[in-house]
Amino acid sequence: MSSRNSQANKAAAREKLRAERERQAKKDKARRQVIVAFALLAGLALIGTLSYAIMKFNEPGHWDKAAKAELVKPQNTTGDDGTTVVIGKADAKKTLELYEDSRCPACAGFEQAVGEQVKKDVDAGKYKLQYFGATFIDNGVKGEGSKNALSALGAALNVSPEAFLDYKAALYSKELHPEETVDSFAKDDYLIKVADTVPALKGNAEFKKAVEDGTYDRWAIEMSKAFEKSGVTGTPTLKMDGKKIETPSTPDAFTTAIDEALKG
């Protein structure tokens, strides 16, 4: 082979190698561009996801919105915000104030022991009953059940005072009252299940709609504020003429305590 041919072959080989390197460099550049593009898209998607999550986190919750919603007062209430709930005969001279939180286990125990006697006394005109609903357990052990149950009680009160008392008794019943840390009352379907044990509420479409729509959610918040303004710090609490009555645990003890309070 001549030196001229040998040099030509070497030059051709070098050119081929150069061309191959250029092609490979272009491929590598294109690959890097694709990787960068995908990384950019993934970064943008992550930013979008984080932004949405932050927006949802900062978005007002249901009860924050309810606090600013239009106030709908249940029937059978009085007062500017409909938070005065007094049940009983108009000619009854004394009023028993009852402070309760729907999730409160002590309230459940009181209602199971004495609730029927209270209802008999009110029906007999022995005294009127003024109800104050609290929701502080929602803050203590977390949840929404106290507020949601109070709203449902508003829906029952809108039906009638009797439906309200019967529904309150059902919520506190041994069979249906959940443990304090179990937030069953936060679920509308559970509250409706409890209502189905009350003749005036069973199959009551207006009551059911009010519970599911949260018609009285704002009212429940206002009622809770009324409780807080009362200065009472625990439930159940009984008062008559502004004086606290030690919470009795039996119907007889309750009657004795009430009779003493009525004398005062």
PDB file of C-alpha atoms in Angstrom:
ATOM      1  CA  MET A   1       0.000   0.000   0.000  1.00  0.00           C
ATOM      2  CA  SER A   2       1.370   3.430  -0.939  1.00  0.00           C
ATOM      3  CA  SER A   3       1.956   6.051   1.707  1.00  0.00           C
ATOM      4  CA  ARG A   4      -0.594   8.240  -0.081  1.00  0.00           C
ATOM      5  CA  ASN A   5      -3.335   5.595   0.284  1.00  0.00           C
ATOM      6  CA  SER A   6      -2.360   4.985   3.872  1.00  0.00           C
ATOM      7  CA  GLN A   7      -2.666   8.689   4.716  1.00  0.00           C
ATOM      8  CA  ALA A   8      -6.016   8.887   2.923  1.00  0.00           C
ATOM      9  CA  ASN A   9      -7.321   5.925   4.880  1.00  0.00           C
ATOM     10  CA  LYS A  10      -6.161   7.448   8.151  1.00  0.00           C
ATOM     11  CA  ALA A  11      -7.808  10.767   7.239  1.00  0.00           C
ATOM     12  CA  ALA A  12     -11.030   8.961   6.373  1.00  0.00           C
ATOM     13  CA  ALA A  13     -10.904   7.055   9.645  1.00  0.00           C
ATOM     14  CA  ARG A  14     -10.346  10.263  11.564  1.00  0.00           C
ATOM     15  CA  GLU A  15     -13.251  11.938   9.753  1.00  0.00           C
ATOM     16  CA  LYS A  16     -15.484   8.970  10.461  1.00  0.00           C
ATOM     17  CA  LEU A  17     -14.489   9.042  14.132  1.00  0.00           C
ATOM     18  CA  ARG A  18     -15.095  12.806  14.288  1.00  0.00           C
ATOM     19  CA  ALA A  19     -18.504  12.414  12.673  1.00  0.00           C
ATOM     20  CA  GLU A  20     -19.388   9.612  15.092  1.00  0.00           C
ATOM     21  CA  ARG A  21     -18.317  11.744  18.057  1.00  0.00           C
ATOM     22  CA  GLU A  22     -20.484  14.623  16.798  1.00  0.00           C
ATOM     23  CA  ARG A  23     -23.481  12.316  16.415  1.00  0.00           C
ATOM     24  CA  GLN A  24     -22.909  10.938  19.908  1.00  0.00           C
ATOM     25  CA  ALA A  25     -22.509  14.437  21.310  1.00  0.00           C
ATOM     26  CA  LYS A  26     -25.804  15.473  19.700  1.00  0.00           C
ATOM     27  CA  LYS A  27     -27.514  12.391  21.159  1.00  0.00           C
ATOM     28  CA  ASP A  28     -26.096  13.129  24.614  1.00  0.00           C
ATOM     29  CA  LYS A  29     -27.212  16.762  24.364  1.00  0.00           C
ATOM     30  CA  ALA A  30     -30.695  15.731  23.283  1.00  0.00           C
ATOM     31  CA  ARG A  31     -30.854  13.198  26.141  1.00  0.00           C
ATOM     32  CA  ARG A  32     -29.793  15.859  28.638  1.00  0.00           C
ATOM     33  CA  GLN A  33     -32.403  18.247  27.278  1.00  0.00           C
ATOM     34  CA  VAL A  34     -35.112  15.587  27.688  1.00  0.00           C
ATOM     35  CA  ILE A  35     -33.974  14.849  31.240  1.00  0.00           C
ATOM     36  CA  VAL A  36     -33.934  18.556  32.098  1.00  0.00           C
ATOM     37  CA  ALA A  37     -37.387  18.999  30.544  1.00  0.00           C
ATOM     38  CA  PHE A  38     -38.821  16.088  32.527  1.00  0.00           C
ATOM     39  CA  ALA A  39     -37.174  17.364  35.709  1.00  0.00           C
ATOM     40  CA  LEU A  40     -38.632  20.816  35.064  1.00  0.00           C
ATOM     41  CA  LEU A  41     -42.093  19.374  34.468  1.00  0.00           C
ATOM     42  CA  ALA A  42     -41.813  17.222  37.600  1.00  0.00           C
ATOM     43  CA  GLY A  43     -40.682  20.256  39.572  1.00  0.00           C
ATOM     44  CA  LEU A  44     -43.579  22.310  38.261  1.00  0.00           C
ATOM     45  CA  ALA A  45     -45.993  19.483  39.092  1.00  0.00           C
ATOM     46  CA  LEU A  46     -44.557  19.237  42.608  1.00  0.00           C
ATOM     47  CA  ILE A  47     -44.830  22.996  43.055  1.00  0.00           C
ATOM     48  CA  GLY A  48     -48.411  22.843  41.799  1.00  0.00           C
ATOM     49  CA  THR A  49     -49.242  20.005  44.181  1.00  0.00           C
ATOM     50  CA  LEU A  50     -47.636  21.793  47.118  1.00  0.00           C
ATOM     51  CA  SER A  51     -49.381  25.045  46.235  1.00  0.00           C
ATOM     52  CA  TYR A  52     -52.746  23.262  46.062  1.00  0.00           C
ATOM     53  CA  ALA A  53     -52.065  21.492  49.354  1.00  0.00           C
ATOM     54  CA  ILE A  54     -51.111  24.778  51.026  1.00  0.00           C
ATOM     55  CA  MET A  55     -54.211  26.452  49.589  1.00  0.00           C
ATOM     56  CA  LYS A  56     -56.455  23.634  50.874  1.00  0.00           C
ATOM     57  CA  PHE A  57     -54.702  23.707  54.260  1.00  0.00           C
ATOM     58  CA  ASN A  58     -55.316  27.439  54.595  1.00  0.00           C
ATOM     59  CA  GLU A  59     -58.861  27.208  53.262  1.00  0.00           C
ATOM     60  CA  PRO A  60     -61.499  27.799  55.971  1.00  0.00           C
ATOM     61  CA  GLY A  61     -62.974  24.562  57.360  1.00  0.00           C
ATOM     62  CA  HIS A  62     -66.665  23.742  57.454  1.00  0.00           C
ATOM     63  CA  TRP A  63     -67.270  25.229  60.891  1.00  0.00           C
ATOM     64  CA  ASP A  64     -65.227  28.336  60.065  1.00  0.00           C
ATOM     65  CA  LYS A  65     -67.564  28.883  57.132  1.00  0.00           C
ATOM     66  CA  ALA A  66     -70.619  28.061  59.258  1.00  0.00           C
ATOM     67  CA  ALA A  67     -69.648  30.801  61.717  1.00  0.00           C
ATOM     68  CA  LYS A  68     -70.136  33.341  58.911  1.00  0.00           C
ATOM     69  CA  ALA A  69     -73.214  31.738  57.375  1.00  0.00           C
ATOM     70  CA  GLU A  70     -76.710  33.140  57.652  1.00  0.00           C
ATOM     71  CA  LEU A  71     -78.211  32.474  61.074  1.00  0.00           C
ATOM     72  CA  VAL A  72     -81.319  30.301  60.965  1.00  0.00           C
ATOM     73  CA  LYS A  73     -83.081  30.130  64.329  1.00  0.00           C
ATOM     74  CA  PRO A  74     -85.060  27.009  65.191  1.00  0.00           C
ATOM     75  CA  GLN A  75     -88.682  27.450  66.053  1.00  0.00           C
ATOM     76  CA  ASN A  76     -89.446  27.408  69.788  1.00  0.00           C
ATOM     77  CA  THR A  77     -86.478  29.644  70.607  1.00  0.00           C
ATOM     78  CA  THR A  78     -86.255  33.286  71.653  1.00  0.00           C
ATOM     79  CA  GLY A  79     -83.519  35.879  72.007  1.00  0.00           C
ATOM     80  CA  ASP A  80     -81.570  37.816  69.387  1.00  0.00           C
ATOM     81  CA  ASP A  81     -79.699  34.727  68.187  1.00  0.00           C
ATOM     82  CA  GLY A  82     -82.376  32.192  69.087  1.00  0.00           C
ATOM     83  CA  THR A  83     -80.166  30.842  71.851  1.00  0.00           C
ATOM     84  CA  THR A  84     -82.758  31.094  74.609  1.00  0.00           C
ATOM     85  CA  VAL A  85     -84.313  27.642  74.793  1.00  0.00           C
ATOM     86  CA  VAL A  86     -86.951  27.424  77.529  1.00  0.00           C
ATOM     87  CA  ILE A  87     -89.295  24.446  77.656  1.00  0.00           C
ATOM     88  CA  GLY A  88     -92.271  24.009  79.956  1.00  0.00           C
ATOM     89  CA  LYS A  89     -95.529  25.552  81.082  1.00  0.00           C
ATOM     90  CA  ALA A  90     -95.659  29.331  81.018  1.00  0.00           C
ATOM     91  CA  ASP A  91     -97.079  29.543  84.547  1.00  0.00           C
ATOM     92  CA  ALA A  92     -94.208  27.567  86.108  1.00  0.00           C
ATOM     93  CA  LYS A  93     -92.594  30.011  88.521  1.00  0.00           C
ATOM     94  CA  LYS A  94     -89.045  28.658  88.562  1.00  0.00           C
ATOM     95  CA  THR A  95     -86.610  27.774  85.812  1.00  0.00           C
ATOM     96  CA  LEU A  96     -84.008  25.027  86.011  1.00  0.00           C
ATOM     97  CA  GLU A  97     -80.929  25.829  83.924  1.00  0.00           C
ATOM     98  CA  LEU A  98     -79.268  22.768  82.397  1.00  0.00           C
ATOM     99  CA  TYR A  99     -75.802  22.971  80.840  1.00  0.00           C
ATOM    100  CA  GLU A 100     -74.696  19.981  78.744  1.00  0.00           C
ATOM    101  CA  ASP A 101     -72.280  18.911  76.025  1.00  0.00           C
ATOM    102  CA  SER A 102     -73.622  16.164  73.766  1.00  0.00           C
ATOM    103  CA  ARG A 103     -70.341  14.215  73.844  1.00  0.00           C
ATOM    104  CA  CYS A 104     -70.018  14.458  77.635  1.00  0.00           C
ATOM    105  CA  PRO A 105     -70.059  11.023  79.332  1.00  0.00           C
ATOM    106  CA  ALA A 106     -71.080  12.552  82.678  1.00  0.00           C
ATOM    107  CA  CYS A 107     -74.022  14.227  80.935  1.00  0.00           C
ATOM    108  CA  ALA A 108     -74.990  10.855  79.492  1.00  0.00           C
ATOM    109  CA  GLY A 109     -74.869   9.317  82.967  1.00  0.00           C
ATOM    110  CA  PHE A 110     -76.997  12.142  84.377  1.00  0.00           C
ATOM    111  CA  GLU A 111     -79.580  11.888  81.587  1.00  0.00           C
ATOM    112  CA  GLN A 112     -79.804   8.116  81.861  1.00  0.00           C
ATOM    113  CA  ALA A 113     -80.399   8.374  85.626  1.00  0.00           C
ATOM    114  CA  VAL A 114     -82.469  11.527  85.949  1.00  0.00           C
ATOM    115  CA  GLY A 115     -83.585  12.646  82.478  1.00  0.00           C
ATOM    116  CA  GLU A 116     -86.994  10.983  82.693  1.00  0.00           C
ATOM    117  CA  GLN A 117     -87.686  12.648  86.046  1.00  0.00           C
ATOM    118  CA  VAL A 118     -86.777  16.055  84.595  1.00  0.00           C
ATOM    119  CA  LYS A 119     -89.234  15.494  81.756  1.00  0.00           C
ATOM    120  CA  LYS A 120     -91.996  14.484  84.199  1.00  0.00           C
ATOM    121  CA  ASP A 121     -91.392  17.571  86.322  1.00  0.00           C
ATOM    122  CA  VAL A 122     -91.458  19.882  83.296  1.00  0.00           C
ATOM    123  CA  ASP A 123     -94.657  18.260  81.970  1.00  0.00           C
ATOM    124  CA  ALA A 124     -96.223  18.683  85.417  1.00  0.00           C
ATOM    125  CA  GLY A 125     -95.335  22.377  85.530  1.00  0.00           C
ATOM    126  CA  LYS A 126     -93.046  22.018  88.538  1.00  0.00           C
ATOM    127  CA  TYR A 127     -90.516  24.249  86.791  1.00  0.00           C
ATOM    128  CA  LYS A 128     -89.454  25.293  83.310  1.00  0.00           C
ATOM    129  CA  LEU A 129     -86.231  23.981  81.754  1.00  0.00           C
ATOM    130  CA  GLN A 130     -83.678  26.268  80.101  1.00  0.00           C
ATOM    131  CA  TYR A 131     -81.094  24.454  78.009  1.00  0.00           C
ATOM    132  CA  PHE A 132     -77.539  25.596  77.280  1.00  0.00           C
ATOM    133  CA  GLY A 133     -75.578  23.538  74.749  1.00  0.00           C
ATOM    134  CA  ALA A 134     -71.788  23.334  74.995  1.00  0.00           C
ATOM    135  CA  THR A 135     -69.206  22.173  72.442  1.00  0.00           C
ATOM    136  CA  PHE A 136     -65.936  22.369  74.397  1.00  0.00           C
ATOM    137  CA  ILE A 137     -65.230  18.618  74.086  1.00  0.00           C
ATOM    138  CA  ASP A 138     -64.626  19.128  70.360  1.00  0.00           C
ATOM    139  CA  ASN A 139     -61.648  21.252  71.343  1.00  0.00           C
ATOM    140  CA  GLY A 140     -60.502  19.046  74.208  1.00  0.00           C
ATOM    141  CA  VAL A 141     -60.379  15.653  72.530  1.00  0.00           C
ATOM    142  CA  LYS A 142     -60.770  17.021  68.991  1.00  0.00           C
ATOM    143  CA  GLY A 143     -63.601  16.451  66.576  1.00  0.00           C
ATOM    144  CA  GLU A 144     -66.893  17.988  65.481  1.00  0.00           C
ATOM    145  CA  GLY A 145     -69.478  15.807  67.210  1.00  0.00           C
ATOM    146  CA  SER A 146     -70.532  18.262  69.902  1.00  0.00           C
ATOM    147  CA  LYS A 147     -71.226  20.994  67.348  1.00  0.00           C
ATOM    148  CA  ASN A 148     -72.897  18.633  64.892  1.00  0.00           C
ATOM    149  CA  ALA A 149     -75.133  17.081  67.556  1.00  0.00           C
ATOM    150  CA  LEU A 150     -76.081  20.545  68.839  1.00  0.00           C
ATOM    151  CA  SER A 151     -77.035  21.528  65.296  1.00  0.00           C
ATOM    152  CA  ALA A 152     -79.182  18.378  65.045  1.00  0.00           C
ATOM    153  CA  LEU A 153     -80.800  19.267  68.373  1.00  0.00           C
ATOM    154  CA  GLY A 154     -81.697  22.586  66.771  1.00  0.00           C
ATOM    155  CA  ALA A 155     -83.374  20.686  63.951  1.00  0.00           C
ATOM    156  CA  ALA A 156     -85.314  18.633  66.521  1.00  0.00           C
ATOM    157  CA  LEU A 157     -86.312  21.775  68.428  1.00  0.00           C
ATOM    158  CA  ASN A 158     -87.609  23.197  65.166  1.00  0.00           C
ATOM    159  CA  VAL A 159     -90.013  20.233  65.055  1.00  0.00           C
ATOM    160  CA  SER A 160     -91.230  20.656  68.656  1.00  0.00           C
ATOM    161  CA  PRO A 161     -89.968  21.033  72.238  1.00  0.00           C
ATOM    162  CA  GLU A 162     -91.090  17.455  72.909  1.00  0.00           C
ATOM    163  CA  ALA A 163     -89.072  16.175  69.940  1.00  0.00           C
ATOM    164  CA  PHE A 164     -86.075  18.100  71.278  1.00  0.00           C
ATOM    165  CA  LEU A 165     -86.292  16.499  74.731  1.00  0.00           C
ATOM    166  CA  ASP A 166     -86.859  13.018  73.304  1.00  0.00           C
ATOM    167  CA  TYR A 167     -83.983  13.398  70.858  1.00  0.00           C
ATOM    168  CA  LYS A 168     -81.665  14.677  73.587  1.00  0.00           C
ATOM    169  CA  ALA A 169     -82.559  11.630  75.674  1.00  0.00           C
ATOM    170  CA  ALA A 170     -81.843   9.342  72.724  1.00  0.00           C
ATOM    171  CA  LEU A 171     -78.444  10.945  72.090  1.00  0.00           C
ATOM    172  CA  TYR A 172     -77.500  10.303  75.728  1.00  0.00           C
ATOM    173  CA  SER A 173     -78.977   6.812  75.891  1.00  0.00           C
ATOM    174  CA  LYS A 174     -76.803   3.918  76.978  1.00  0.00           C
ATOM    175  CA  GLU A 175     -77.306   2.181  73.646  1.00  0.00           C
ATOM    176  CA  LEU A 176     -76.458   5.111  71.386  1.00  0.00           C
ATOM    177  CA  HIS A 177     -74.111   7.458  73.246  1.00  0.00           C
ATOM    178  CA  PRO A 178     -70.518   6.875  72.049  1.00  0.00           C
ATOM    179  CA  GLU A 179     -67.362   7.004  74.103  1.00  0.00           C
ATOM    180  CA  GLU A 180     -66.087  10.547  74.575  1.00  0.00           C
ATOM    181  CA  THR A 181     -63.111   9.925  72.290  1.00  0.00           C
ATOM    182  CA  VAL A 182     -65.227   8.344  69.535  1.00  0.00           C
ATOM    183  CA  ASP A 183     -66.613  11.145  67.372  1.00  0.00           C
ATOM    184  CA  SER A 184     -69.717   9.349  66.081  1.00  0.00           C
ATOM    185  CA  PHE A 185     -71.872  12.469  66.379  1.00  0.00           C
ATOM    186  CA  ALA A 186     -69.730  14.133  63.691  1.00  0.00           C
ATOM    187  CA  LYS A 187     -71.491  11.889  61.154  1.00  0.00           C
ATOM    188  CA  ASP A 188     -74.898  13.038  59.935  1.00  0.00           C
ATOM    189  CA  ASP A 189     -76.017   9.497  59.198  1.00  0.00           C
ATOM    190  CA  TYR A 190     -75.385   8.503  62.820  1.00  0.00           C
ATOM    191  CA  LEU A 191     -77.411  11.452  64.109  1.00  0.00           C
ATOM    192  CA  ILE A 192     -80.244  10.460  61.771  1.00  0.00           C
ATOM    193  CA  LYS A 193     -79.967   6.869  62.985  1.00  0.00           C
ATOM    194  CA  VAL A 194     -80.467   8.122  66.557  1.00  0.00           C
ATOM    195  CA  ALA A 195     -83.413  10.260  65.395  1.00  0.00           C
ATOM    196  CA  ASP A 196     -85.106   7.170  63.962  1.00  0.00           C
ATOM    197  CA  THR A 197     -85.651   6.026  67.564  1.00  0.00           C
ATOM    198  CA  VAL A 198     -87.771   9.149  68.216  1.00  0.00           C
ATOM    199  CA  PRO A 199     -91.331   8.860  66.842  1.00  0.00           C
ATOM    200  CA  ALA A 200     -91.616  12.564  65.968  1.00  0.00           C
ATOM    201  CA  LEU A 201     -88.348  12.453  64.002  1.00  0.00           C
ATOM    202  CA  LYS A 202     -88.422   9.004  62.397  1.00  0.00           C
ATOM    203  CA  GLY A 203     -88.813   9.432  58.663  1.00  0.00           C
ATOM    204  CA  ASN A 204     -89.131  13.202  59.116  1.00  0.00           C
ATOM    205  CA  ALA A 205     -87.817  14.535  55.798  1.00  0.00           C
ATOM    206  CA  GLU A 206     -87.573  18.146  56.996  1.00  0.00           C
ATOM    207  CA  PHE A 207     -85.501  17.146  60.022  1.00  0.00           C
ATOM    208  CA  LYS A 208     -83.248  14.913  57.902  1.00  0.00           C
ATOM    209  CA  LYS A 209     -82.638  17.677  55.358  1.00  0.00           C
ATOM    210  CA  ALA A 210     -81.830  20.189  58.103  1.00  0.00           C
ATOM    211  CA  VAL A 211     -79.234  17.821  59.574  1.00  0.00           C
ATOM    212  CA  GLU A 212     -77.629  17.000  56.229  1.00  0.00           C
ATOM    213  CA  ASP A 213     -77.673  20.633  55.036  1.00  0.00           C
ATOM    214  CA  GLY A 214     -76.325  21.943  58.343  1.00  0.00           C
ATOM    215  CA  THR A 215     -79.240  24.368  58.547  1.00  0.00           C
ATOM    216  CA  TYR A 216     -78.633  25.056  62.239  1.00  0.00           C
ATOM    217  CA  ASP A 217     -74.822  24.887  62.243  1.00  0.00           C
ATOM    218  CA  ARG A 218     -74.508  28.644  62.758  1.00  0.00           C
ATOM    219  CA  TRP A 219     -77.118  28.448  65.509  1.00  0.00           C
ATOM    220  CA  ALA A 220     -75.071  25.722  67.232  1.00  0.00           C
ATOM    221  CA  ILE A 221     -72.056  28.036  67.200  1.00  0.00           C
ATOM    222  CA  GLU A 222     -74.098  30.879  68.688  1.00  0.00           C
ATOM    223  CA  MET A 223     -75.505  28.550  71.347  1.00  0.00           C
ATOM    224  CA  SER A 224     -71.962  27.474  72.224  1.00  0.00           C
ATOM    225  CA  LYS A 225     -71.009  31.147  72.632  1.00  0.00           C
ATOM    226  CA  ALA A 226     -73.957  31.604  75.002  1.00  0.00           C
ATOM    227  CA  PHE A 227     -72.630  28.711  77.079  1.00  0.00           C
ATOM    228  CA  GLU A 228     -69.173  30.262  77.210  1.00  0.00           C
ATOM    229  CA  LYS A 229     -70.607  33.612  78.316  1.00  0.00           C
ATOM    230  CA  SER A 230     -72.474  31.910  81.158  1.00  0.00           C
ATOM    231  CA  GLY A 231     -69.251  31.318  83.077  1.00  0.00           C
ATOM    232  CA  VAL A 232     -70.026  27.613  83.513  1.00  0.00           C
ATOM    233  CA  THR A 233     -66.892  25.542  83.018  1.00  0.00           C
ATOM    234  CA  GLY A 234     -68.121  21.948  83.225  1.00  0.00           C
ATOM    235  CA  THR A 235     -71.042  19.726  82.322  1.00  0.00           C
ATOM    236  CA  PRO A 236     -73.525  18.695  83.441  1.00  0.00           C
ATOM    237  CA  THR A 237     -74.285  21.762  85.518  1.00  0.00           C
ATOM    238  CA  LEU A 238     -77.645  22.588  87.109  1.00  0.00           C
ATOM    239  CA  LYS A 239     -78.661  26.039  88.332  1.00  0.00           C
ATOM    240  CA  MET A 240     -81.788  27.612  89.739  1.00  0.00           C
ATOM    241  CA  ASP A 241     -82.085  31.294  90.651  1.00  0.00           C
ATOM    242  CA  GLY A 242     -78.427  31.612  89.702  1.00  0.00           C
ATOM    243  CA  LYS A 243     -77.383  29.091  92.338  1.00  0.00           C
ATOM    244  CA  LYS A 244     -75.626  25.879  91.391  1.00  0.00           C
ATOM    245  CA  ILE A 245     -77.256  22.589  92.380  1.00  0.00           C
ATOM    246  CA  GLU A 246     -74.958  19.667  93.056  1.00  0.00           C
ATOM    247  CA  THR A 247     -75.583  17.141  90.311  1.00  0.00           C
ATOM    248  CA  PRO A 248     -77.564  14.212  91.779  1.00  0.00           C
ATOM    249  CA  SER A 249     -77.149  10.668  90.497  1.00  0.00           C
ATOM    250  CA  THR A 250     -80.599   9.220  91.284  1.00  0.00           C
ATOM    251  CA  PRO A 251     -84.171  10.435  90.709  1.00  0.00           C
ATOM    252  CA  ASP A 252     -84.815  10.601  94.490  1.00  0.00           C
ATOM    253  CA  ALA A 253     -81.667  12.618  95.139  1.00  0.00           C
ATOM    254  CA  PHE A 254     -82.566  14.879  92.233  1.00  0.00           C
ATOM    255  CA  THR A 255     -86.083  15.482  93.564  1.00  0.00           C
ATOM    256  CA  THR A 256     -84.713  16.301  97.010  1.00  0.00           C
ATOM    257  CA  ALA A 257     -82.189  18.775  95.567  1.00  0.00           C
ATOM    258  CA  ILE A 258     -84.782  20.406  93.320  1.00  0.00           C
ATOM    259  CA  ASP A 259     -87.347  20.735  96.102  1.00  0.00           C
ATOM    260  CA  GLU A 260     -84.763  22.534  98.203  1.00  0.00           C
ATOM    261  CA  ALA A 261     -83.913  24.832  95.316  1.00  0.00           C
ATOM    262  CA  LEU A 262     -87.582  25.595  94.678  1.00  0.00           C
ATOM    263  CA  LYS A 263     -87.980  26.735  98.291  1.00  0.00           C
ATOM    264  CA  GLY A 264     -85.182  29.223  97.774  1.00  0.00           C
TER     265      GLY A 264
END
